[in-house]
Coordinates of C-alpha atoms and ligand atoms in Angstrom, one line a residue:
X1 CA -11.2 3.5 18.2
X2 CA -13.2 2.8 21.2
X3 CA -15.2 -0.1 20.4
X4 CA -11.4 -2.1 19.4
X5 CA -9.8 -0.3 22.6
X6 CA -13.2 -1.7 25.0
X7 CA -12.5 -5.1 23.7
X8 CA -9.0 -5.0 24.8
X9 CA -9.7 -3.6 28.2
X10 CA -12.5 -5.8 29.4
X11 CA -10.0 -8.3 28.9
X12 CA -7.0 -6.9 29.9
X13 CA -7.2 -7.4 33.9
X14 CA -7.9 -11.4 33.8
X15 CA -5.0 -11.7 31.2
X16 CA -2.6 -9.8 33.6
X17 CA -4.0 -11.7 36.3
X18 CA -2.9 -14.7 34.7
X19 CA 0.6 -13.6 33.3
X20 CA 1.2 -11.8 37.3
X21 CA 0.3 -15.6 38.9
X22 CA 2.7 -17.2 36.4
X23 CA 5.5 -14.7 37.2
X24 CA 4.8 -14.2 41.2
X25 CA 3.9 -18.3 41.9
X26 CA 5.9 -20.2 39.5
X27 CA 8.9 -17.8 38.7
X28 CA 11.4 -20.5 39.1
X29 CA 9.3 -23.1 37.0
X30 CA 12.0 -24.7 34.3
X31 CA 9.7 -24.9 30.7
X32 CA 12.8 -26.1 29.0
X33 CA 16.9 -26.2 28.8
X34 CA 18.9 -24.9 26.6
X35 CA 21.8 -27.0 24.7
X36 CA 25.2 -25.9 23.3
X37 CA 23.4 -26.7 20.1
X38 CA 20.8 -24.5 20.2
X39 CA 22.6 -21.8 21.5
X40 CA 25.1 -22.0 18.0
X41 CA 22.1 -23.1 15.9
X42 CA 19.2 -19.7 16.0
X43 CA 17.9 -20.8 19.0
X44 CA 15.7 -23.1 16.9
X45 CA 13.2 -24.4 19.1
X46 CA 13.9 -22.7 22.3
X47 CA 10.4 -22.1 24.2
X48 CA 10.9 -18.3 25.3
X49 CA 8.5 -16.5 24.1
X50 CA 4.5 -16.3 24.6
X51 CA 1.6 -16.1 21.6
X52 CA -1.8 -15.8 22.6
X53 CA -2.5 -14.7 19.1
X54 CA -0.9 -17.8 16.8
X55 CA 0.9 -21.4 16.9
X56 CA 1.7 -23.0 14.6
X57 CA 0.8 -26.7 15.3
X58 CA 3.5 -29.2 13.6
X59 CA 0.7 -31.2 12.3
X60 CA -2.4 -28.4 11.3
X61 CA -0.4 -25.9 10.6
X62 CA -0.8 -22.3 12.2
X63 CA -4.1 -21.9 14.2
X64 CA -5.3 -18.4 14.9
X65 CA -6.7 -17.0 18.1
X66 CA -7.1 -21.0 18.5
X67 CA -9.2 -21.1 15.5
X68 CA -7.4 -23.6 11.9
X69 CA -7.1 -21.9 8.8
X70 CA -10.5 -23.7 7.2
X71 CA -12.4 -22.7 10.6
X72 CA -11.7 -19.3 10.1
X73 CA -12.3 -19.1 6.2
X74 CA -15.6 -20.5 6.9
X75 CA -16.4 -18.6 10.1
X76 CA -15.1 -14.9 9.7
X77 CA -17.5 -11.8 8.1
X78 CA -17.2 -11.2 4.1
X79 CA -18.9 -9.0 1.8
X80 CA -21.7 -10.1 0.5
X81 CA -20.4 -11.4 -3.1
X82 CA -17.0 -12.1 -1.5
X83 CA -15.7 -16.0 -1.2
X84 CA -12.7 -14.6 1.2
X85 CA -13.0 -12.9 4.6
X86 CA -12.6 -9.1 5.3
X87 CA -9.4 -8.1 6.9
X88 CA -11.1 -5.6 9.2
X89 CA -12.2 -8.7 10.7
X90 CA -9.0 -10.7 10.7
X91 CA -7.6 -7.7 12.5
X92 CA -10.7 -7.4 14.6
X93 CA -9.7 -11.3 15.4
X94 CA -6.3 -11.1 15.9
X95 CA -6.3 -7.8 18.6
X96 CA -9.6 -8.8 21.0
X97 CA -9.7 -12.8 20.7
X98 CA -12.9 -12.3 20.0
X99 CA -14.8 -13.9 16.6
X100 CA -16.0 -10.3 14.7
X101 CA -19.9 -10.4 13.8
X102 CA -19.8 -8.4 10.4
X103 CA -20.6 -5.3 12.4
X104 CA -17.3 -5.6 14.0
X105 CA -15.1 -5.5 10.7
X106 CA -16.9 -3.2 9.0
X107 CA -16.3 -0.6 11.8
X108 CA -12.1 -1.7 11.5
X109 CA -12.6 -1.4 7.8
X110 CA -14.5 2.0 8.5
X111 CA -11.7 3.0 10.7
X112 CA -8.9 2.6 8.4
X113 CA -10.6 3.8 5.7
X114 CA -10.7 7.4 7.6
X115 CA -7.1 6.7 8.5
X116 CA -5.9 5.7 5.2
X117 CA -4.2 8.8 4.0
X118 CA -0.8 9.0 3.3
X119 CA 1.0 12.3 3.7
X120 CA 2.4 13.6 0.3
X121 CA 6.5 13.8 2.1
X122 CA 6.0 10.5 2.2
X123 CA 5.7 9.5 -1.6
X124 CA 8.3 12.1 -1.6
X125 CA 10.9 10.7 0.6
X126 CA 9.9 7.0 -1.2
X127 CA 10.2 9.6 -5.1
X128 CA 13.7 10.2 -4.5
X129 CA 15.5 7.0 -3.9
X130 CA 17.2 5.6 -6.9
X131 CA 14.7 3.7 -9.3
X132 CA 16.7 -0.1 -8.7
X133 CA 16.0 0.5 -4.8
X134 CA 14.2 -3.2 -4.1
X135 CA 10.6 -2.7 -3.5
X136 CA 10.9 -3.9 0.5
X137 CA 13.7 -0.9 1.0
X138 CA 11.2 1.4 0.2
X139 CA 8.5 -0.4 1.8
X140 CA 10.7 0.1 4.8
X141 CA 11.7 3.1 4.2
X142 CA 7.6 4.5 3.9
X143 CA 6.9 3.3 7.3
X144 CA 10.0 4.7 8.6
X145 CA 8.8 8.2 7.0
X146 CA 5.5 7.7 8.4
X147 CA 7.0 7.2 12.1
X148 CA 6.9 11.1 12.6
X149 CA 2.8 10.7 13.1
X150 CA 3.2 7.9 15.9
X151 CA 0.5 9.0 18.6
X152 CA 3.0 6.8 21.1
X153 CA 6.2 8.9 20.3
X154 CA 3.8 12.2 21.4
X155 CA 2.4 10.7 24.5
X156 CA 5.9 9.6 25.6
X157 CA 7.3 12.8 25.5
X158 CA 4.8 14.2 27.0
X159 CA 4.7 11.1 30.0
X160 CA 1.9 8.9 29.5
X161 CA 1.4 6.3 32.3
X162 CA 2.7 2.7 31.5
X163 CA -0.9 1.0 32.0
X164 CA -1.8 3.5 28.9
X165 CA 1.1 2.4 26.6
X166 CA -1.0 0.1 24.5
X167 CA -3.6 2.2 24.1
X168 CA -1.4 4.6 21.6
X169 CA 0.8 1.8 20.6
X170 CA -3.6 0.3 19.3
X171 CA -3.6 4.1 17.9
X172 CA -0.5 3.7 15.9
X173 CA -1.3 0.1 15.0
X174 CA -4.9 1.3 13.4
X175 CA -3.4 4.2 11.4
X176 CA -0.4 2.4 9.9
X177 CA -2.1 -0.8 9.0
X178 CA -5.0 1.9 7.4
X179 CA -1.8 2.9 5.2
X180 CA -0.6 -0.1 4.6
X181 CA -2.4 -1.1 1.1
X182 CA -2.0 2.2 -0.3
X183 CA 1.7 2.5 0.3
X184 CA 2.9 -0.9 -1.2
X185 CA 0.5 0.2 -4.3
X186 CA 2.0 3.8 -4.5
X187 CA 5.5 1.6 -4.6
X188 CA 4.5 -0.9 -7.4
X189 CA 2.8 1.6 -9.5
X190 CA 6.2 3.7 -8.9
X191 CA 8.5 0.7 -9.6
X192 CA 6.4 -0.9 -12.6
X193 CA 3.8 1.5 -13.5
X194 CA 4.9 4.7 -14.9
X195 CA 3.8 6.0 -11.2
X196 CA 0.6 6.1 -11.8
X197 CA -1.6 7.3 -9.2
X198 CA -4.9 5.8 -8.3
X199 CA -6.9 6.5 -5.1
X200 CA -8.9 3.6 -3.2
X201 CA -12.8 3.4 -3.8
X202 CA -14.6 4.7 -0.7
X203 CA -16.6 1.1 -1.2
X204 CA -14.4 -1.2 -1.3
X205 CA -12.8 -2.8 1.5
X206 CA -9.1 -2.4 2.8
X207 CA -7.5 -5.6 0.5
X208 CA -9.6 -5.0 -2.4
X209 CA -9.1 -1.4 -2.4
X210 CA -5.0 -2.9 -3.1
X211 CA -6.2 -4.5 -6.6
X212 CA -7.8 -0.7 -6.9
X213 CA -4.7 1.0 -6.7
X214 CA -2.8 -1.4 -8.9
X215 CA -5.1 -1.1 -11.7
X216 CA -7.4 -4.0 -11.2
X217 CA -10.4 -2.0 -10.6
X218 CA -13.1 -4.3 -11.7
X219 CA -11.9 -7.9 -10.9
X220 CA -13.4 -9.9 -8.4
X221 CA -11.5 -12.5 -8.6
X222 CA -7.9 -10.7 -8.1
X223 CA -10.4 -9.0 -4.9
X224 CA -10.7 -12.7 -3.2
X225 CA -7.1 -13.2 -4.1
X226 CA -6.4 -10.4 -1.9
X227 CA -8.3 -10.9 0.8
X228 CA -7.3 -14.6 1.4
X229 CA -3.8 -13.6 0.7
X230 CA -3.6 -10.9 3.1
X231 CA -5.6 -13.5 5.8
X232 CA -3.4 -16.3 5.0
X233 CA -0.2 -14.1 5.5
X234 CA -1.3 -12.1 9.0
X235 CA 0.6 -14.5 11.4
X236 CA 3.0 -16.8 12.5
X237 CA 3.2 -17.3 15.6
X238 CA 6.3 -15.4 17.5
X239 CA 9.3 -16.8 17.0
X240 CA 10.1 -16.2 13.5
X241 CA 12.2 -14.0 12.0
X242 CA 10.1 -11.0 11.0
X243 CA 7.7 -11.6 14.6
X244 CA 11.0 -12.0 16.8
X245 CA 12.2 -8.5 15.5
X246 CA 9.3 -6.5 15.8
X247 CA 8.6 -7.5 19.7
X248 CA 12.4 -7.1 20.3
X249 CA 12.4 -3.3 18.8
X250 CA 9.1 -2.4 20.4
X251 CA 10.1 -4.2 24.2
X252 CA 12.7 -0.9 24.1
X253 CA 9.4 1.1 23.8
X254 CA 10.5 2.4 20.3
X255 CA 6.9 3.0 18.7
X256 CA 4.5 0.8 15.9
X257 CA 6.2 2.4 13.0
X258 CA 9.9 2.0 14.3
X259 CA 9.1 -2.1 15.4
X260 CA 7.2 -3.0 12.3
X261 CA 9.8 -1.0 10.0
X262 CA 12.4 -3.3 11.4
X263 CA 10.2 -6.7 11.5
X264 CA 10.1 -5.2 7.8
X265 CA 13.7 -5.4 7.3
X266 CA 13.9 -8.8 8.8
X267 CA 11.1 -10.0 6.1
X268 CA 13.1 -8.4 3.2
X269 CA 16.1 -11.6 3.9
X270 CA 16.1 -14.3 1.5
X271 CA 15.8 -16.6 4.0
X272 CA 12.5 -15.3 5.7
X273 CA 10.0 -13.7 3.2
X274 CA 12.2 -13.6 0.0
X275 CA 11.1 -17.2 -0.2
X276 CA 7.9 -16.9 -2.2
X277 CA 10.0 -15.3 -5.1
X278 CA 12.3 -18.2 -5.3
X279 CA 9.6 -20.3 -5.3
X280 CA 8.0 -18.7 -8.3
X281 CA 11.5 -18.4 -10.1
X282 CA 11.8 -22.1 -9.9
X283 CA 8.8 -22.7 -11.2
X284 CA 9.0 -20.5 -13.9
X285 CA 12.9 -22.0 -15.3
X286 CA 11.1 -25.6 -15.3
X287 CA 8.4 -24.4 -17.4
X288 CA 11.1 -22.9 -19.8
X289 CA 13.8 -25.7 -19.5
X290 CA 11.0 -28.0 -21.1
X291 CA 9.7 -24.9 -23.4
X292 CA 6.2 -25.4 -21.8
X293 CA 4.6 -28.0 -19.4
X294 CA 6.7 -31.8 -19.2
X295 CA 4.9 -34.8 -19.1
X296 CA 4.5 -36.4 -15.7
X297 CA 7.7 -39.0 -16.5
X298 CA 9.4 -35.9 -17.6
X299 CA 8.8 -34.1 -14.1
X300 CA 9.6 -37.1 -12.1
X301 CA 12.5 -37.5 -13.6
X302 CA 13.7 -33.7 -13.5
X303 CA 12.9 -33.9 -9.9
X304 CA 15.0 -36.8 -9.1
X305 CA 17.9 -35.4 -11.4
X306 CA 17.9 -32.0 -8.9
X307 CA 17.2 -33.7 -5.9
X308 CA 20.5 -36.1 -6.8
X309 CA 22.6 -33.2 -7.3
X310 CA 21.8 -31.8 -4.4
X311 CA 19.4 -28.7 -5.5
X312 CA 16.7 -27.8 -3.2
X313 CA 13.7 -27.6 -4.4
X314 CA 11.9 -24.5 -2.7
X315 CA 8.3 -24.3 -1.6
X316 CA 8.7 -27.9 0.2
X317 CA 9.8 -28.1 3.1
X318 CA 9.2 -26.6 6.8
X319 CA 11.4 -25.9 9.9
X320 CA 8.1 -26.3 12.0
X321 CA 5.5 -27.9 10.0
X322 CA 4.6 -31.7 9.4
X323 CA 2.2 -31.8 7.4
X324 CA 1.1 -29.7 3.6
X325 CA 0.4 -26.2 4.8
X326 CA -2.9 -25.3 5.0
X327 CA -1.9 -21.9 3.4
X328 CA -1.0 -24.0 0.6
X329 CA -4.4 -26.1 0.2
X330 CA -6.6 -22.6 0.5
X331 CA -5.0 -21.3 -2.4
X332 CA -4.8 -24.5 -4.0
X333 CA -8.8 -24.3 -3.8
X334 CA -9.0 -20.4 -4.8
X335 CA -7.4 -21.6 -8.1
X336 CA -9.6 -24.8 -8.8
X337 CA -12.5 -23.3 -7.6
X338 CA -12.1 -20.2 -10.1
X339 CA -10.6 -22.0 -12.6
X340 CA -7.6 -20.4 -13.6
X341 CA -6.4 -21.3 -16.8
X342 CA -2.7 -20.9 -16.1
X343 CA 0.2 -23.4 -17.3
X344 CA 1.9 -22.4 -13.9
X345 CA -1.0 -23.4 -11.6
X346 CA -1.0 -26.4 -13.5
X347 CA 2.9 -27.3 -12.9
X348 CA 2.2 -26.5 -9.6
X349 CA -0.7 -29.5 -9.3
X350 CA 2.0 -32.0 -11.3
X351 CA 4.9 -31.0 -8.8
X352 CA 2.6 -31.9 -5.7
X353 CA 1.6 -34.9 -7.5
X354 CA 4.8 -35.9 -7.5
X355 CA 7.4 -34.5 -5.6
X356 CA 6.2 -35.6 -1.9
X357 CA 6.1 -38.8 -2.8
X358 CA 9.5 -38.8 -3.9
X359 CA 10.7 -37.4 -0.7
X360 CA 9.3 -39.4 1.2
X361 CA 11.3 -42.4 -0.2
X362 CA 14.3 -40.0 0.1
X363 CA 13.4 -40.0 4.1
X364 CA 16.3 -36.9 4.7
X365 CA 13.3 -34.2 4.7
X366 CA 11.6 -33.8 7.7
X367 CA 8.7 -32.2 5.6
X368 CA 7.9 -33.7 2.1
X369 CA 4.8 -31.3 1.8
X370 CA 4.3 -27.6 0.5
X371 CA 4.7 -24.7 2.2
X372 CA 2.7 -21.6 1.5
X373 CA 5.1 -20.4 -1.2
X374 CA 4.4 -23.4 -3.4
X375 CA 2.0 -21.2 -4.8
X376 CA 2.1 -17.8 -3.6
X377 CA 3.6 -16.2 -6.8
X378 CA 2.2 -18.3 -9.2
X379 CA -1.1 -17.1 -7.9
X380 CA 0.0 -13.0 -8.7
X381 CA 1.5 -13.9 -11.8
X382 CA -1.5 -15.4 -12.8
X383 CA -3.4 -11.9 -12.2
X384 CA -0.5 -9.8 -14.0
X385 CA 1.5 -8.8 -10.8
X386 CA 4.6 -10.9 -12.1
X387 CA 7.4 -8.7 -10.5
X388 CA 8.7 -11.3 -8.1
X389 CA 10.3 -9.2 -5.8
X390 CA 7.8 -7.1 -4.9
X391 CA 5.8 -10.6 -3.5
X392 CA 7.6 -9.8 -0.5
X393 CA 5.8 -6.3 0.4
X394 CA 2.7 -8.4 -0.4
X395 CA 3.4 -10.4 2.5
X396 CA 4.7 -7.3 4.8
X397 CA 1.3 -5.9 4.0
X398 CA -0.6 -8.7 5.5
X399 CA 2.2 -9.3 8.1
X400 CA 1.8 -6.4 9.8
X401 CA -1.4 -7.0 10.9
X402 CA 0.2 -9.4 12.9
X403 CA 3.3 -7.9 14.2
X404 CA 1.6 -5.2 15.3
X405 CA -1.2 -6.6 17.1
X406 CA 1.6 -8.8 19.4
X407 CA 2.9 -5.3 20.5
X408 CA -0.6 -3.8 21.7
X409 CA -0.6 -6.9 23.7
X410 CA 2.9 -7.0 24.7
X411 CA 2.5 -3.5 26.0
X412 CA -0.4 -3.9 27.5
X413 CA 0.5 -6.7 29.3
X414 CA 3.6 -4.9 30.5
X415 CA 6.3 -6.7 29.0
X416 CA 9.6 -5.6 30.0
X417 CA 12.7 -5.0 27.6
X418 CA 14.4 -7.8 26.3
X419 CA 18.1 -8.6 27.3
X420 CA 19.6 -11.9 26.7
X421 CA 22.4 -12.9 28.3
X422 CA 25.4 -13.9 26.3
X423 CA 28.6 -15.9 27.4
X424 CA 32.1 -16.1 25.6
X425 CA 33.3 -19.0 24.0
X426 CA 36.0 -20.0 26.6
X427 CA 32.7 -19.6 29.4
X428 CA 31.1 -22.0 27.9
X429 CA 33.9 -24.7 27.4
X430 CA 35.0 -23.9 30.9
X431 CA 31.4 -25.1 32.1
X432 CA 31.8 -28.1 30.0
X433 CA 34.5 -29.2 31.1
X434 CA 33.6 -28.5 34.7
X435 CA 30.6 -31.1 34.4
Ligands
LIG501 N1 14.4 -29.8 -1.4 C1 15.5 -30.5 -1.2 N2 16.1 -30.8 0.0 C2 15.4 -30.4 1.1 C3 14.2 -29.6 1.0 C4 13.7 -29.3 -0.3 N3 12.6 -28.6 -0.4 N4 13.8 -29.3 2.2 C5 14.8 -29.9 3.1 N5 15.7 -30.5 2.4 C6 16.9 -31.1 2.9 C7 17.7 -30.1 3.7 O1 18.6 -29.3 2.8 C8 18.5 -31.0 4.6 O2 19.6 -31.5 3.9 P1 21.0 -31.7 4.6 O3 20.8 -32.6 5.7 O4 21.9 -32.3 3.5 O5 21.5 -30.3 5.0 C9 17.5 -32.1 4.9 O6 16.6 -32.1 3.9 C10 16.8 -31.9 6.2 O7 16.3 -30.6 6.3 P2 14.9 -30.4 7.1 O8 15.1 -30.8 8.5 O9 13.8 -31.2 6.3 O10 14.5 -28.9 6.9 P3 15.0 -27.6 7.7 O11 14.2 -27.5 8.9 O12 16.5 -27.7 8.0 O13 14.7 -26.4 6.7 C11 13.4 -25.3 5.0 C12 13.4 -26.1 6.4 C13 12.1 -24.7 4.8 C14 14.5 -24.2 5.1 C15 13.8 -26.4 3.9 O14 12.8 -27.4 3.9 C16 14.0 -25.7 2.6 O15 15.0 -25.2 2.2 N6 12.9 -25.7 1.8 C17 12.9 -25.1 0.5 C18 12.8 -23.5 0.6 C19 11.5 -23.0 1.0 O16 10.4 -23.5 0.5 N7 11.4 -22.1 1.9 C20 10.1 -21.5 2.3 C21 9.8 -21.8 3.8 C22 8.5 -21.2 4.1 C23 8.3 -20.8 5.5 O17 9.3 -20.8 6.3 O18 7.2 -20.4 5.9

């Protein structure tokens, strides 16, 4: 796509100037240490990796391309009609660090839409797993199927040139996220459908075109659901799970389909992207442990019952963030301002009413707010979709776009393979005790 691929290029020289300077003049510049209990505890908060594309700042939550959350739903290109923004333009956002005009996402929103087809051995391959297969195995496995078209795999073969890798690995990127609505629809109308079949509507855009295929042709509402969702999901900076993988996989030079599928795999744990389900599970035993909605006094003092015996009570909570996740407010205002009628929504205001507040006098959580899953699920089950555990393709769907923009730029800025180094036990108690 040559107008996405020009972007990238005019840029490309000034950004490898910069990461070349970094490397060549300040090589042996320390940007932090490392502790024994970091090493035994994930790493957490070890600065080694780069994100032009997202951080997620502590205290605003994740800013994109240096652009908040409420910036960008205000800034980027919709339909006209449409409250929430196109993703051809969050995707035209998150590859060129460049704000799209509404030219530029309709002509990612064109491109997909001529990339969008799926090959029929791949509903195949995804046919003949056993029916109880979870939703994100299959998700994983359809990308995994798709990873015989990758335009990088051909190139390689063949011997592209290394300044060039990105420019297949932006091929690959465009015709998987093209797929990517499309296949998780083919799955739910597989898994809770009667496998139904219903092709995307050449006028609609890529997230809308999802409600299409799951039989909510005609909705506009669940449309804007899907377009902020699929915004509010695309990124997360670098270091988490799902992000970590992907770049790992692809700094091996294993192709889009190949990274993403195991980024995938990383999202399907239930301690990364299985989240939002619990969430919604939660919600939904409270509503029928008081056989409808409690009263405030109730609530508060369910709350302080769980929180006494220990219970965790998901969707609060962040390893990063400070402060309630503006993820969480957006969709907090989708539902006011359409005014969904929904018992859950509402058990969702009383808990935030109440439950930070309680924390707070608590003072063990770092984070007393909500995070996005607060009210992810409660959101789709609203609109129908009330299979909890395919929330979590909902969010590789968005994901992706993401994930796979981090690899164009990590090959095009020529990032080498990965390879920690690791020590043995008895190294590292010999260097303690040496000190
Ligand atoms: N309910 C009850 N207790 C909680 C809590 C919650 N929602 N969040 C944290 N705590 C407790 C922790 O269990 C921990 O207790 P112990 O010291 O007894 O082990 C203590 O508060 C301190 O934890 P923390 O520093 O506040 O939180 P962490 O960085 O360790 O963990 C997270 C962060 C998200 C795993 C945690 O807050 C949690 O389990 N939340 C609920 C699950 C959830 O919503 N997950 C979705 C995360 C979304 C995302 O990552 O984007």
């Amino acid at each position: 796509m040559i107008s996405l691929e020009e972007r990238i290029a005019e840029q490309l020289p000034n950004w490898r100037e910069r990461v070349n300077r970094l490397r060549n003049e300040f090589g042996d510049f320390k940007v932090c240490d490392v502790t024994v209990s970091q090493i035994y505890g994930g790493i957490r908060g070890v600065q080694i990796q780069v994100s032009d594309i997202s951080y997620v700042d502590p205290n605003e939550g994740i800013r994109i391309r240096g652009y908040s959350i409420p910036e960008l739903l205000k800034i980027l290109p919709k339909l006209p009609g449409a409250e929430f923004p196109l993703a051809g333009g969050v995707y035209y956002l998150l590859l060129t660090n460049e704000l799209p005009t509404f030219e530029d996402a309709m002509i990612v929103e064109e491109e997909w839409r001529k990339r969008s087809l799926i090959p029929t051995y791949v509903y195949n391959t995804i046919r003949r797993m056993p029916k109880e297969t979870h939703p994100m195995t299959l998700f994983s496995i359809g990308i995994m199927a798709l990873q015989k078209e990758s335009v990088f795999a051909k190139e390689y073969e063949i011997g592209v040139v290394k300044d060039d890798h990105w420019r297949y690995f932006l091929q690959d990127s465009l015709n998987l996220t093209a797929k990517l609505p499309g296949l998780a629809a083919f799955i739910y109308n597989l898994k809770y459908q009667d496998g139904i079949y219903l092709p995307p509507k050449a006028d609609h855009d890529w997230s809308a075109n999802f409600g299409v295929m799951i039989d909510r042709e005609g909705d506009p509402k669940y449309y804007d659901l899907c377009r902020l969702f699929f915004f509010l999901h695309c990124d997360h900076e670098g270091g988490n799970v799902s992000a970590h993988a992907t770049h790992l996989v692809s700094s091996a030079l294993s192709d889009v389909y190949l990274s993403c599928a195991a980024g995938m795999n990383g999202l399907a744990g239930p301690l990364h992207g299985l989240a939002n389900q619990e969430c919604l599970k939660w919600l939904l035993d409270v509503r029928e442990y008081f056989n409808g909605i409690p009263t405030q006094e109730q609530l508060e003092s369910f709350l302080r019952l769980s929180l006494s015996e220990g219970k965790i009570i998901p969707g609060y909570g962040h390893a990063v963030l400070r402060t309630t996740d503006p993820r969480f407010t957006a969709q907090l205002e989708f539902a006011r301002s359409k005014n969904l009628n929904s018992d859950l929504l509402q058990l969702v205001e009383m808990v935030f009413a109440i439950l930070p507040g309680i924390l707070m006098e608590n003072g063990k959580v770092s984070n007393p707010w909500p995070n996005v899953d607060a009210i992810n699920g409660a959101l789709q089950y609203h609109f129908g979709v009330k299979e909890f555990d395919f929330y979590t393709v909902l969010f590789g769907v968005s994901r992706i776009l993401g994930l796979s923009a981090h690899i164009v730029w990590a090959r095009a800025l020529l990032k080498p393979i990965e390879r920690p180094k690791s020590l043995t036990t008895s190294m590292l108690e010999s260097m303690i005790s040496k000190k």
